[in-house]
PDB file of C-alpha atoms in Angstrom:
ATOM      1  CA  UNK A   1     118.669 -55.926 -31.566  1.00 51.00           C
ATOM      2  CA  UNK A   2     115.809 -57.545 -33.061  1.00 47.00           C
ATOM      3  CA  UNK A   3     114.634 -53.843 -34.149  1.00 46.00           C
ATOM      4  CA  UNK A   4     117.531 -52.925 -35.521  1.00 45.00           C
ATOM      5  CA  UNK A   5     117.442 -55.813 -37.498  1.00 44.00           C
ATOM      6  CA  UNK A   6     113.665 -55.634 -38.635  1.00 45.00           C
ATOM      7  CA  UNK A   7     114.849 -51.615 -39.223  1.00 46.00           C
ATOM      8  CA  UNK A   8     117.521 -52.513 -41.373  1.00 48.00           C
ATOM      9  CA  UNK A   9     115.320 -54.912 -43.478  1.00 50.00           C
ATOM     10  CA  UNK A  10     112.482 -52.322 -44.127  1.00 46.00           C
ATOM     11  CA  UNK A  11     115.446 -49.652 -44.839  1.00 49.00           C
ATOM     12  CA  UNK A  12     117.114 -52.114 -47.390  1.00 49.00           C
ATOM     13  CA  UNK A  13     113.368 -52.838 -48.945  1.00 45.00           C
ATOM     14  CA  UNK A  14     112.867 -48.668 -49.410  1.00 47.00           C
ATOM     15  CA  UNK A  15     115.827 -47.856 -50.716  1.00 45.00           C
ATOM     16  CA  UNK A  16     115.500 -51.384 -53.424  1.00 50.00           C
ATOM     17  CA  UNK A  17     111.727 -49.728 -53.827  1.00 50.00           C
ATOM     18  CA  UNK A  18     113.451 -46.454 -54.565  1.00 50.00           C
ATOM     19  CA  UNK A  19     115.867 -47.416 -57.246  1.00 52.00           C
ATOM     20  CA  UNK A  20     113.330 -49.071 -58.915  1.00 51.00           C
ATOM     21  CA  UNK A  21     111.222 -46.103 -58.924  1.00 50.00           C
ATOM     22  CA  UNK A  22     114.333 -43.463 -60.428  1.00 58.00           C
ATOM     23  CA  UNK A  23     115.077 -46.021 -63.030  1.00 54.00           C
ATOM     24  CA  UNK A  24     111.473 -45.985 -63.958  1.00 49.00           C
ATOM     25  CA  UNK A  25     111.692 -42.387 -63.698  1.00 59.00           C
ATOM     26  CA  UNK A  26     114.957 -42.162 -65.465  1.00 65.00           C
ATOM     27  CA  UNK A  27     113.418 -43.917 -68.543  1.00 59.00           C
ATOM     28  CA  UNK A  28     110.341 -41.862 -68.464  1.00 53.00           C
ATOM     29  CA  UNK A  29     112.736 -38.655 -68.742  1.00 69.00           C
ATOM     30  CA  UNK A  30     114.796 -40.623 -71.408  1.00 67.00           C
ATOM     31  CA  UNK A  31     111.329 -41.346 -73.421  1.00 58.00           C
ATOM     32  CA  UNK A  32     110.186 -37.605 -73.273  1.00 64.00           C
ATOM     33  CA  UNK A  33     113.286 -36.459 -74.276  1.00 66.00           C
ATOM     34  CA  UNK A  34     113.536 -38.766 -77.336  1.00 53.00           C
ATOM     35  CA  UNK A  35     109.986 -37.576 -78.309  1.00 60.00           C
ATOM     36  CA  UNK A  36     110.512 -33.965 -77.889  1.00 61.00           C
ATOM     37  CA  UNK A  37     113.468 -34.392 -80.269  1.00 59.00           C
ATOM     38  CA  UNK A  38     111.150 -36.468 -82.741  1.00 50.00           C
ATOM     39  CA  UNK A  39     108.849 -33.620 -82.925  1.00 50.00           C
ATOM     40  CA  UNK A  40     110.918 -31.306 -83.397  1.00 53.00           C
ATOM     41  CA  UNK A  41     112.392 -33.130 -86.043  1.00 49.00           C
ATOM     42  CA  UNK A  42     109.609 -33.376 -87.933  1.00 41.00           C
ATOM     43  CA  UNK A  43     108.471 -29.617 -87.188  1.00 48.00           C
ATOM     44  CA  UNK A  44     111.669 -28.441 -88.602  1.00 46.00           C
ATOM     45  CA  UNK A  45     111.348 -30.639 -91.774  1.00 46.00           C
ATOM     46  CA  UNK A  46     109.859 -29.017 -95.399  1.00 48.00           C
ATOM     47  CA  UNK A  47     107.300 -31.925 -95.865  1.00 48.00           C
ATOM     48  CA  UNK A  48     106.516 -30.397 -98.905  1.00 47.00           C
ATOM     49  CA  UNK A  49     110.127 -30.605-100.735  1.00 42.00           C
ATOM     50  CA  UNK A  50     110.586 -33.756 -98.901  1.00 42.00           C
ATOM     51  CA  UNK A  51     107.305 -35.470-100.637  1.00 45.00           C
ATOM     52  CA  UNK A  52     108.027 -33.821-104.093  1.00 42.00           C
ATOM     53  CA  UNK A  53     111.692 -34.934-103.835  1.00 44.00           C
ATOM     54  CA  UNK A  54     110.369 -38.832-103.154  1.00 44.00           C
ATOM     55  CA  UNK A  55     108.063 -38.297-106.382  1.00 44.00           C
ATOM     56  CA  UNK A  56     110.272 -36.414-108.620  1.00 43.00           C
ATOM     57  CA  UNK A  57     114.042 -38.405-108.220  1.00 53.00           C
ATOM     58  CA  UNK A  58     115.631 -37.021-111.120  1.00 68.00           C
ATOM     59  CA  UNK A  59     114.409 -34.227-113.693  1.00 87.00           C
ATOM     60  CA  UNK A  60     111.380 -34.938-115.003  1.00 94.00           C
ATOM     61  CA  UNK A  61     112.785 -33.863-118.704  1.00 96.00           C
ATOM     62  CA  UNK A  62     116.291 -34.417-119.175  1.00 96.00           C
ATOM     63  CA  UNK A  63     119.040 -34.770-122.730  1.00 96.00           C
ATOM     64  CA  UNK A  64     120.119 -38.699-122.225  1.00 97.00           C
ATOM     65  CA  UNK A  65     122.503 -40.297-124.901  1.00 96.00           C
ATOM     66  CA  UNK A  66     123.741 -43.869-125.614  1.00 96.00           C
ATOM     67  CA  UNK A  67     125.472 -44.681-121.819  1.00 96.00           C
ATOM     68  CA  UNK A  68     122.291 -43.870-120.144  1.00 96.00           C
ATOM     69  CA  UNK A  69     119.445 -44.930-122.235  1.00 98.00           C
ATOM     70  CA  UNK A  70     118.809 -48.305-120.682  1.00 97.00           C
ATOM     71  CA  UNK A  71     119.293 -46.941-117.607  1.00 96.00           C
ATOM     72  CA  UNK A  72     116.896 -43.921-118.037  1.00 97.00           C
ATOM     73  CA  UNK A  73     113.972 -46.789-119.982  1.00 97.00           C
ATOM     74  CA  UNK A  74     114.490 -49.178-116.966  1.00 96.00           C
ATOM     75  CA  UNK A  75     113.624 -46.689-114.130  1.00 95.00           C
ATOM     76  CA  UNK A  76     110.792 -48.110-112.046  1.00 94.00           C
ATOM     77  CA  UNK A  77     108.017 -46.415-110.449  1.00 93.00           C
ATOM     78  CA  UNK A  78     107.098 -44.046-113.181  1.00 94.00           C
ATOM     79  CA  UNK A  79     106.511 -44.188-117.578  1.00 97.00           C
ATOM     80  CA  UNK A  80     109.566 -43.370-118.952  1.00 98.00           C
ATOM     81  CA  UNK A  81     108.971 -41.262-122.811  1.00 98.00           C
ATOM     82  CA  UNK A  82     111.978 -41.140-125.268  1.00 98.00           C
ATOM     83  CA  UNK A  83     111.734 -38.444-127.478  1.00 98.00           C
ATOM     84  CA  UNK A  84     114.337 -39.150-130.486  1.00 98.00           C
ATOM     85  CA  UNK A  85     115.001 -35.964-132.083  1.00 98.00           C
ATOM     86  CA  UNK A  86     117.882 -33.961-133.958  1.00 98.00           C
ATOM     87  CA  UNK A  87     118.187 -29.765-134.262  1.00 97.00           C
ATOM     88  CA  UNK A  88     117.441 -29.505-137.674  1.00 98.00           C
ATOM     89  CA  UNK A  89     113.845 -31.123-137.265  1.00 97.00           C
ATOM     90  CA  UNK A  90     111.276 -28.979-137.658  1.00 96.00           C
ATOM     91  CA  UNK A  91     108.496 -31.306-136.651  1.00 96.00           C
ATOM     92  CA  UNK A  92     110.773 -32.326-133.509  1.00 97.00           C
ATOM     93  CA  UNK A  93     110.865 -28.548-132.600  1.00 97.00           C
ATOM     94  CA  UNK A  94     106.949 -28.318-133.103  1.00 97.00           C
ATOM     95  CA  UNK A  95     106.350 -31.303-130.258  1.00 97.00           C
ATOM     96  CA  UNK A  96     108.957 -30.245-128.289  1.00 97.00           C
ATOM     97  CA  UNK A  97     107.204 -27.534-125.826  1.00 97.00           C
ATOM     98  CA  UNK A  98     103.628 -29.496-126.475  1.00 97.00           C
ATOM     99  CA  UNK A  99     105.396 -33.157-125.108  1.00 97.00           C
ATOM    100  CA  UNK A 100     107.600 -31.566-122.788  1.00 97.00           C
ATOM    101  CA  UNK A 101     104.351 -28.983-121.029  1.00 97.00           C
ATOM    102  CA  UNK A 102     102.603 -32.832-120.736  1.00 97.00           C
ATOM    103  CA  UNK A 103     105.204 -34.317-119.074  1.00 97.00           C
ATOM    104  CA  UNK A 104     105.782 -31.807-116.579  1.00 96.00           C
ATOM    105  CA  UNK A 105     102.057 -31.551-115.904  1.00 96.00           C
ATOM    106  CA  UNK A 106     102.045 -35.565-114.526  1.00 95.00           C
ATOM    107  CA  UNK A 107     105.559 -35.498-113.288  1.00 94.00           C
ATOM    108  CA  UNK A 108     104.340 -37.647-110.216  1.00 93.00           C
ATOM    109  CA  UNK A 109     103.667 -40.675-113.166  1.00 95.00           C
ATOM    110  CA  UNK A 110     106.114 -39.851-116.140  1.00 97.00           C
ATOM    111  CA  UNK A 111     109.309 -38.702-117.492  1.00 97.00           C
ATOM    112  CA  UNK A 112     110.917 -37.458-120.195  1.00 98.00           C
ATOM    113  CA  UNK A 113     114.683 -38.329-121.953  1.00 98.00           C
ATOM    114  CA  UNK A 114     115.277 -36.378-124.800  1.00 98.00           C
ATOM    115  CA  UNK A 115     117.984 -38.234-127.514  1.00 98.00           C
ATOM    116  CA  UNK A 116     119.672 -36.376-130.201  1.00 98.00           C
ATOM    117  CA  UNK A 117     120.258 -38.880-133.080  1.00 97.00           C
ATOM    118  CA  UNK A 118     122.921 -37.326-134.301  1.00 97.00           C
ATOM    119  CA  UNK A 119     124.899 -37.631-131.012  1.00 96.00           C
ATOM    120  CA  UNK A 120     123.683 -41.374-130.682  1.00 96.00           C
ATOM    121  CA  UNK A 121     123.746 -42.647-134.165  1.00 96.00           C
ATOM    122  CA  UNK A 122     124.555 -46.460-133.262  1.00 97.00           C
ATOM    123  CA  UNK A 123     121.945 -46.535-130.953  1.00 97.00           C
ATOM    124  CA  UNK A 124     119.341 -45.185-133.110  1.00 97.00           C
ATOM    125  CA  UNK A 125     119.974 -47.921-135.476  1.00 97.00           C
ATOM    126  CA  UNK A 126     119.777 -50.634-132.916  1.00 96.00           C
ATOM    127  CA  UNK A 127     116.156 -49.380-132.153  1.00 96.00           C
ATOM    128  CA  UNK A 128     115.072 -48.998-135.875  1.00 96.00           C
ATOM    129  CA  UNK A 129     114.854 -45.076-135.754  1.00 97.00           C
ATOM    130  CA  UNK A 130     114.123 -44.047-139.378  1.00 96.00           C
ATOM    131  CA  UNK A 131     111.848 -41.329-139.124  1.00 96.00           C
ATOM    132  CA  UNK A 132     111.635 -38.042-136.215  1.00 97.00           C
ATOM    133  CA  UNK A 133     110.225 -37.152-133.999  1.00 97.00           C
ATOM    134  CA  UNK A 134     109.790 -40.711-132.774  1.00 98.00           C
ATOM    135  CA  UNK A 135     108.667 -40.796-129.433  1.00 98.00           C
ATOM    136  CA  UNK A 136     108.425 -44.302-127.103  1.00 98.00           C
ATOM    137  CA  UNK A 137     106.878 -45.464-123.850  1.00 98.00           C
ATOM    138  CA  UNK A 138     108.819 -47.455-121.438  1.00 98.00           C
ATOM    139  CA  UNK A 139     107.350 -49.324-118.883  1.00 97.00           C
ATOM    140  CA  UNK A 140     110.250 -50.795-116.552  1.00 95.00           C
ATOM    141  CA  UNK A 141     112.359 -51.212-119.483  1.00 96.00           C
ATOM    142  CA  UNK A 142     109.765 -52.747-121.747  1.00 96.00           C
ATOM    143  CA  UNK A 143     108.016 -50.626-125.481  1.00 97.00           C
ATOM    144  CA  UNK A 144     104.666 -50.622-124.703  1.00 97.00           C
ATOM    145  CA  UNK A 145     104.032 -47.396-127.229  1.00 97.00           C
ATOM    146  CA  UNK A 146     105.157 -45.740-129.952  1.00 97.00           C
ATOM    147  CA  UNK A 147     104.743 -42.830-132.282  1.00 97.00           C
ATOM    148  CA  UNK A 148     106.108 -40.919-134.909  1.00 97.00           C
ATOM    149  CA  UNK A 149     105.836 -37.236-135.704  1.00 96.00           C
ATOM    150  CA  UNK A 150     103.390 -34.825-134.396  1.00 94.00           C
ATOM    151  CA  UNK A 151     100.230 -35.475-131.780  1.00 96.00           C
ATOM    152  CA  UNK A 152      98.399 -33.364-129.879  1.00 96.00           C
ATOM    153  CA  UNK A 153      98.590 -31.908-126.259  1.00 96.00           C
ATOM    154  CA  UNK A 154      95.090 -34.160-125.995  1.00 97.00           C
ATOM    155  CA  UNK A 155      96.343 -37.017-127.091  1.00 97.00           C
ATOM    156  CA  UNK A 156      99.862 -37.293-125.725  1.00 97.00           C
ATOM    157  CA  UNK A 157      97.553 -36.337-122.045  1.00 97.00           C
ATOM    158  CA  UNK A 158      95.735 -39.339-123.056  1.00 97.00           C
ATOM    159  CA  UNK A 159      98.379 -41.510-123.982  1.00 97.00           C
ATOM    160  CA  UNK A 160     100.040 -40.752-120.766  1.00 97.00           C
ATOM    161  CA  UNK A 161      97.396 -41.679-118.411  1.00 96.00           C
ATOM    162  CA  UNK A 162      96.620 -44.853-120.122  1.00 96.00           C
ATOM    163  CA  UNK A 163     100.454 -46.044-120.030  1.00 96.00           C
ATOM    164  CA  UNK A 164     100.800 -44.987-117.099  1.00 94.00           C
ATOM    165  CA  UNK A 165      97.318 -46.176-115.385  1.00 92.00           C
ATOM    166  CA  UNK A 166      99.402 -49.604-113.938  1.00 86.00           C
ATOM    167  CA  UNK A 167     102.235 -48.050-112.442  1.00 85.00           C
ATOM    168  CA  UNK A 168     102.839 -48.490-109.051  1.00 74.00           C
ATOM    169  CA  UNK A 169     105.257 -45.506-107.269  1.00 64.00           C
ATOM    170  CA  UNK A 170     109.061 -46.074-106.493  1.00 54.00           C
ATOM    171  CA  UNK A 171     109.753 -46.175-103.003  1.00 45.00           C
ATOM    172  CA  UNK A 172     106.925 -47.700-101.289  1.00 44.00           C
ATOM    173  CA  UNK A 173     107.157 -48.542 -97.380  1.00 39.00           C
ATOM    174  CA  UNK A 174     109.644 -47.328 -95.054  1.00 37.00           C
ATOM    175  CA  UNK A 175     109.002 -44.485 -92.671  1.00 38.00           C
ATOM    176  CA  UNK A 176     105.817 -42.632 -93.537  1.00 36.00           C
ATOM    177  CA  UNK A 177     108.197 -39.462 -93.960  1.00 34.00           C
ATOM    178  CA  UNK A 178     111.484 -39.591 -95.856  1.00 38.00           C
ATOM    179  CA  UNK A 179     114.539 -39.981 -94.318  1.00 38.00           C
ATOM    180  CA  UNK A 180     113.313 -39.706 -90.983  1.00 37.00           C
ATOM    181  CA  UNK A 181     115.328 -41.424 -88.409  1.00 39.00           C
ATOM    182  CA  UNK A 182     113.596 -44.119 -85.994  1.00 41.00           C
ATOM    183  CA  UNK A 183     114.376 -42.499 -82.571  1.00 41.00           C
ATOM    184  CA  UNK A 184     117.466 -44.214 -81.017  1.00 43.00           C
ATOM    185  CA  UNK A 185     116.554 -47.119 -77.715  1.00 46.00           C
ATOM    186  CA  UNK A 186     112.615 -46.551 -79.105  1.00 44.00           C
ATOM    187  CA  UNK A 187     112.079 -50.076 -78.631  1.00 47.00           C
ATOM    188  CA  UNK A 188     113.955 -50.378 -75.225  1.00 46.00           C
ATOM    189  CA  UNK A 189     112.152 -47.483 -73.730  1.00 43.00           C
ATOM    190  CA  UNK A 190     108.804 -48.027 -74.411  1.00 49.00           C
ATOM    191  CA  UNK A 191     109.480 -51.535 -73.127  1.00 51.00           C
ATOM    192  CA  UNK A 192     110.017 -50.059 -69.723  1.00 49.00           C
ATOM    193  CA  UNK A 193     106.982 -47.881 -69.974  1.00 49.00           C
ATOM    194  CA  UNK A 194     105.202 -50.809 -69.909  1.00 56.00           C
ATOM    195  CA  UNK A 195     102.298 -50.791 -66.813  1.00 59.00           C
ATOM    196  CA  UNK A 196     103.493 -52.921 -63.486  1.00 57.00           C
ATOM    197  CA  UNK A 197     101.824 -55.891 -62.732  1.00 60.00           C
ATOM    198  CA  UNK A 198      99.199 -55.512 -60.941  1.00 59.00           C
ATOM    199  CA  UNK A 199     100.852 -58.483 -58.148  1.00 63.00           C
ATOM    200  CA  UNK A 200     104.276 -56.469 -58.619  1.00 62.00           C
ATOM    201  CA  UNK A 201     105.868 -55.650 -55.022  1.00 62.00           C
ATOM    202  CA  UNK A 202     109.469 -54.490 -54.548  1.00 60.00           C
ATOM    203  CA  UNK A 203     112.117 -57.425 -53.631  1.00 60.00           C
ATOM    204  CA  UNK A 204     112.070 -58.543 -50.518  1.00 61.00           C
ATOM    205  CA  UNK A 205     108.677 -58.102 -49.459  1.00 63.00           C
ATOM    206  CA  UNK A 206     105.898 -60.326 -49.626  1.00 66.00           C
ATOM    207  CA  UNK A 207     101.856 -59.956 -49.905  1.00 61.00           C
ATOM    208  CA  UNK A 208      99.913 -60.975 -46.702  1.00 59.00           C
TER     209      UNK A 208
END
């Protein structure tokens, strides 16, 4: 009797030993999987597109009228260059390509909205526009340059990286990679990954 008892006690501690060992196992599984599916997450993504989409939200030279001016000026993250022209300008159509080739060259720090005066009259007015081209820096909403008619592709280059020198990116912190998910129960399962104890016994028996 007394060994079926003592029997039925170690039996009872193996089988408690056991479970504990598949759940263990169980989450080491889960944790592989989870990683596996991470990776090839990542693998599968075009970290190229993905990195110039984070840098270049929007076109970097776009037509904007009156209803999106402030919002187009107030963009953070990059300088923002209003180019106030009309079709009939010649100097406007002499800047154009040479303002526009700039822009595109530091996309990553600057933007261009190109406003027809003649389709925003009012709002030409409220900004004093009197003479074209007259082109304007925006830093978060705020002039901090402004010129009007012609420069050159060295001096809008150099205008550009001076106005644009204290500019800190849109978008900062987050995932190190765009729109890539946290792995679902991350937290849980590397919780039970953690090492045993080095005292840790299974229940029910006890260190001699």
């Amino acid at each position: 009797m007394t060994f079926l008892v003592l029997f039925c006690g170690v039996a009872a501690v193996c089988l408690s030993s056991c479970d504990h060992i598949d759940a263990v196992g169980d989450k080491v599984n889960e944790l592989k999987d989870v990683r596996k599916q991470s990776s090839q997450g990542v693998e599968g993504m075009d970290i190229k597109a993905i990195v110039s989409g984070a840098q270049n939200a929007g076109p970097t030279v776009q037509d904007i009228g009156e209803v999106d001016f402030q919002t187009f000026i107030s963009q953070p993250g990059r300088l923002n260059v209003v180019d106030f022209h009309a079709d009939w300008c010649g100097p406007c159509k002499q800047l154009a390509p040479v303002l526009s080739g700039v822009i595109e060259t530091n996309s990553t720090v600057a933007r261009l909205g190109k406003l027809n005066v003649d389709h925003a009259r009012e709002l030409s007015r409220e900004q004093g526009v009197t003479s074209i081209p007259d082109v304007r820096f925006y830093v978060d909403g705020k002039l901090v340059h402004k010129f009007v008619g012609g420069e050159s592709k060295e001096t809008l280059e150099t205008l550009i990286a001076t106005h644009s020198a204290n500019i800190s990116p849109a978008g900062g912190g987050g995932d190190a990679i765009p729109g890539r998910p946290r792995p679902p129960n991350a937290k849980h399962i590397e919780e039970a990954m953690k090492p045993m104890e080095k005292e840790w016994l299974p229940p029910g028996m006890i260190k001699k």
